[in-house]
Amino acid sequence: SQKIEQNSEALNIQEGKTATLTCNYTNYSPAYLQWYRQDPGRGPVFLLLIRENEKEKRKERLKVTFDTTLKQSLFHITASQPADSATYLCALAPNSGGSNYKLTFGKGTLLTVNP
Amino acid sequence: DTGVSQDPRHKITKRGQNVTFRCDPISEHNRLYWYRQTLGQGPEFLTYFQNEAQLEKSRLLSDRFSAERPKGSFSTLEIQRTEQGDSAMYLCASSSRTGYVAFFGQGTRLTVV
């Protein structure tokens, strides 16, 4: 069955360091992969999208890599700040027929950046 | 229009009662989705509308659940005869016809007691 795993439930880092979050998937052929941020009691907020034929995407302090051979995406936040503390969700959209609107999410990783 | 709007934000209901949630998507978006999220889990897909047509329903959506989008604008999600297992955050999202990014609302937190 299709499976999406985010490397850990929680990650604690020191302010100023780079946070690296991992998303692995099995039995899945994604058209693209997205990362979302979710704060407690709120809906997910889109951060970055990367397509299956792209290796890397950047946006300000954020960087996403996508390796379809390893079936893995890495999400980096450089120069992390306490305001970056949140749950980060990885989401995949299938590369099959007309269903590429349907996102399958991982459980998320709770990132805490300590001052 | 500043984003996807959901109402109510919180709902507490007794087991066996019916509840209805409303979602107002971003006005120019013709795609609308409902997801459900339980504690410690990521959102799970429930259903998808393109304009007023409901094009896909997850098997998670039992026959107690029904969703509508009558004029291709706002949508409602109704749960009949609620059960304690229905307690969750119900998230609505929308996207444009050619866009892949889903814009989520703040969700409706349902608690069935």
Coordinates of C-alpha atoms in Angstrom, one line a residue:
Chain A
S1 CA 0.0 0.0 0.0
Q2 CA 1.1 3.6 -0.5
K3 CA 3.0 5.0 2.4
I4 CA 4.4 8.5 3.2
E5 CA 6.8 8.8 6.2
Q6 CA 8.2 11.9 7.7
N7 CA 11.4 11.1 9.5
S8 CA 10.4 12.1 13.0
E9 CA 7.5 13.2 14.9
A10 CA 9.5 16.0 16.5
L11 CA 12.7 17.9 15.9
N12 CA 14.4 20.4 18.2
I13 CA 17.1 22.7 17.0
Q14 CA 18.9 25.8 18.2
E15 CA 18.1 29.2 16.7
G16 CA 20.3 30.0 13.7
K17 CA 20.9 26.4 12.7
T18 CA 19.6 24.7 9.7
A19 CA 16.6 22.4 10.2
T20 CA 16.3 19.4 7.8
L21 CA 13.1 17.4 7.6
T22 CA 12.7 14.2 5.6
C23 CA 9.8 12.8 3.6
N24 CA 10.0 9.3 2.3
Y25 CA 7.4 7.5 0.2
T26 CA 6.8 3.9 -1.0
N27 CA 4.5 2.4 -3.6
Y28 CA 3.8 5.8 -5.0
S29 CA 4.5 7.6 -8.3
P30 CA 4.1 11.3 -7.6
A31 CA 3.6 14.0 -10.1
Y32 CA 4.7 16.6 -7.6
L33 CA 5.4 17.0 -4.0
Q34 CA 4.4 19.9 -1.7
W35 CA 5.4 21.1 1.8
Y36 CA 3.0 22.8 4.1
R37 CA 3.3 24.5 7.4
Q38 CA 0.6 24.0 10.1
D39 CA 0.2 25.9 13.3
P40 CA -1.9 24.5 16.2
G41 CA -5.6 24.8 15.6
R42 CA -5.1 26.2 12.1
G43 CA -5.3 24.9 8.5
P44 CA -2.1 24.0 6.6
V45 CA -0.4 26.8 4.7
F46 CA 1.4 26.1 1.4
L47 CA 5.1 26.6 1.3
L48 CA 6.8 25.0 -1.7
L49 CA 5.9 22.7 -4.6
I50 CA 8.5 20.6 -6.6
R51 CA 7.7 18.6 -9.7
E52 CA 8.9 15.0 -10.4
N53 CA 11.4 16.3 -13.0
E54 CA 12.9 19.0 -10.7
K55 CA 15.8 18.4 -8.3
E56 CA 15.7 21.4 -6.1
K57 CA 13.5 24.5 -5.4
R58 CA 14.3 27.5 -3.2
K59 CA 12.3 30.2 -1.6
E60 CA 14.0 32.7 0.7
R61 CA 15.3 30.6 3.6
L62 CA 13.5 27.4 2.4
K63 CA 15.0 24.7 0.2
V64 CA 13.4 21.5 -1.1
T65 CA 15.0 18.6 -2.8
F66 CA 13.3 15.8 -4.6
D67 CA 15.0 12.5 -5.4
T68 CA 12.6 10.1 -7.2
T69 CA 15.2 7.4 -7.3
L70 CA 15.5 7.4 -3.5
K71 CA 11.8 8.2 -3.2
Q72 CA 12.7 11.0 -0.8
S73 CA 12.3 14.8 -0.3
L74 CA 14.4 16.9 2.0
F75 CA 13.1 20.2 3.4
H76 CA 15.6 22.7 4.8
I77 CA 15.1 25.9 6.7
T78 CA 18.3 27.8 7.0
A79 CA 19.0 30.4 9.8
S80 CA 16.1 29.0 11.7
Q81 CA 14.1 31.3 14.0
P82 CA 11.7 30.6 16.9
A83 CA 8.9 31.8 14.6
D84 CA 9.6 28.8 12.4
S85 CA 8.3 26.5 15.1
A86 CA 5.3 24.6 13.7
T87 CA 4.3 21.2 12.2
Y88 CA 5.6 20.7 8.7
L89 CA 3.6 18.4 6.4
C90 CA 4.8 16.7 3.2
A91 CA 2.1 16.0 0.6
L92 CA 2.2 14.0 -2.6
A93 CA -0.1 14.2 -5.7
P94 CA -0.4 11.1 -7.9
N95 CA 0.9 10.8 -11.4
S96 CA -2.0 8.8 -12.6
G97 CA -4.9 9.8 -14.8
G98 CA -6.7 12.9 -13.8
S99 CA -6.3 12.5 -10.0
N100 CA -3.3 14.8 -9.5
Y101 CA -5.5 17.1 -7.4
K102 CA -5.7 14.6 -4.6
L103 CA -3.0 15.1 -2.0
T104 CA -1.8 12.4 0.3
F105 CA -0.2 13.8 3.4
G106 CA 2.4 12.5 5.8
K107 CA 1.8 12.8 9.6
G108 CA 4.0 15.8 9.8
T109 CA 7.1 16.7 11.8
L110 CA 6.8 19.1 14.8
L111 CA 9.7 21.5 14.6
T112 CA 10.7 23.5 17.7
V113 CA 13.4 26.2 17.3
N114 CA 14.8 27.1 20.7
P115 CA 16.1 30.7 21.2
Chain B
D1 CA -11.5 37.9 -0.7
T2 CA -8.7 37.0 1.7
G3 CA -8.9 33.2 1.6
V4 CA -10.9 30.1 2.3
S5 CA -13.5 30.7 5.0
Q6 CA -15.1 27.9 7.1
D7 CA -17.9 28.1 9.5
P8 CA -18.3 27.3 12.3
R9 CA -14.7 27.1 13.7
H10 CA -15.8 24.8 16.5
K11 CA -18.8 22.5 17.0
I12 CA -19.7 20.4 20.0
T13 CA -22.5 18.0 19.4
K14 CA -24.1 15.0 21.1
R15 CA -23.8 11.6 19.5
G16 CA -26.6 10.9 17.1
Q17 CA -27.2 14.5 16.1
N18 CA -26.7 15.9 12.6
V19 CA -24.2 18.6 11.9
T20 CA -23.5 20.8 8.8
F21 CA -20.4 22.8 8.0
R22 CA -19.9 25.5 5.4
C23 CA -17.0 26.4 3.3
D24 CA -16.5 29.5 1.1
P25 CA -13.6 29.0 -1.2
I26 CA -11.5 31.7 -2.9
S27 CA -13.9 33.2 -5.3
E28 CA -12.1 32.5 -8.6
H29 CA -11.3 28.9 -7.6
N30 CA -13.4 26.2 -9.3
R31 CA -11.9 23.2 -7.4
L32 CA -12.9 22.5 -3.9
Y33 CA -11.8 19.8 -1.5
W34 CA -12.7 18.4 1.9
Y35 CA -10.2 16.8 4.1
R36 CA -10.4 15.4 7.6
Q37 CA -7.6 15.5 10.2
T38 CA -7.3 13.7 13.5
L39 CA -4.8 14.4 16.2
G40 CA -1.3 13.5 15.3
Q41 CA -2.2 12.7 11.7
G42 CA -2.0 14.5 8.4
P43 CA -5.1 15.6 6.5
E44 CA -7.0 12.8 4.7
F45 CA -8.8 13.4 1.5
L46 CA -12.6 13.1 1.7
T47 CA -14.1 14.5 -1.5
Y48 CA -13.5 16.8 -4.5
F49 CA -15.7 19.2 -6.5
Q50 CA -15.0 20.7 -9.8
N51 CA -17.5 23.6 -10.0
E52 CA -20.8 22.0 -8.8
A53 CA -19.9 18.4 -9.8
Q54 CA -18.7 16.1 -7.1
L55 CA -16.0 14.1 -9.0
E56 CA -14.5 11.9 -6.3
K57 CA -15.5 10.6 -2.9
S58 CA -13.1 8.7 -0.6
R59 CA -14.2 5.5 0.9
L60 CA -13.7 7.3 4.2
L61 CA -16.9 9.1 3.4
S62 CA -19.5 6.8 4.7
D63 CA -23.2 7.1 3.7
R64 CA -23.7 9.3 6.8
F65 CA -21.6 12.0 5.1
S66 CA -22.8 14.1 2.3
A67 CA -21.3 17.1 0.6
E68 CA -22.7 19.6 -1.8
R69 CA -21.7 22.5 -3.8
P70 CA -25.0 23.6 -5.4
K71 CA -23.9 26.6 -7.5
G72 CA -20.2 25.9 -7.8
S73 CA -19.4 28.5 -5.1
F74 CA -19.8 27.6 -1.4
S75 CA -19.9 24.0 -0.2
T76 CA -21.5 22.2 2.7
L77 CA -20.5 19.0 4.5
E78 CA -23.2 17.3 6.5
I79 CA -22.7 14.4 8.9
Q80 CA -25.8 12.5 10.0
R81 CA -26.1 10.5 13.2
T82 CA -22.7 11.6 14.4
E83 CA -20.5 9.1 16.2
Q84 CA -17.6 9.8 18.6
G85 CA -15.2 8.6 15.8
D86 CA -16.3 11.6 13.7
S87 CA -14.5 13.9 16.1
A88 CA -11.8 15.6 14.0
M89 CA -10.8 18.8 12.3
Y90 CA -12.7 19.1 9.0
L91 CA -10.6 21.1 6.5
C92 CA -11.8 22.7 3.3
A93 CA -9.4 23.8 0.5
S94 CA -9.7 25.3 -2.9
S95 CA -7.5 25.6 -6.0
S96 CA -7.7 27.2 -9.4
R97 CA -8.5 25.1 -12.5
T98 CA -4.9 25.0 -13.6
G99 CA -3.2 25.2 -10.2
Y100 CA -1.9 22.4 -8.1
V101 CA -1.6 24.3 -4.8
A102 CA -4.4 23.8 -2.3
F103 CA -5.4 26.8 -0.2
F104 CA -6.8 25.6 3.1
G105 CA -9.3 27.2 5.4
Q106 CA -8.9 27.3 9.2
G107 CA -11.0 24.2 9.6
T108 CA -14.0 23.2 11.7
R109 CA -13.1 21.4 14.9
L110 CA -15.9 18.8 15.6
T111 CA -16.3 17.2 19.0
V112 CA -18.9 14.5 19.4
V113 CA -19.8 13.8 23.1

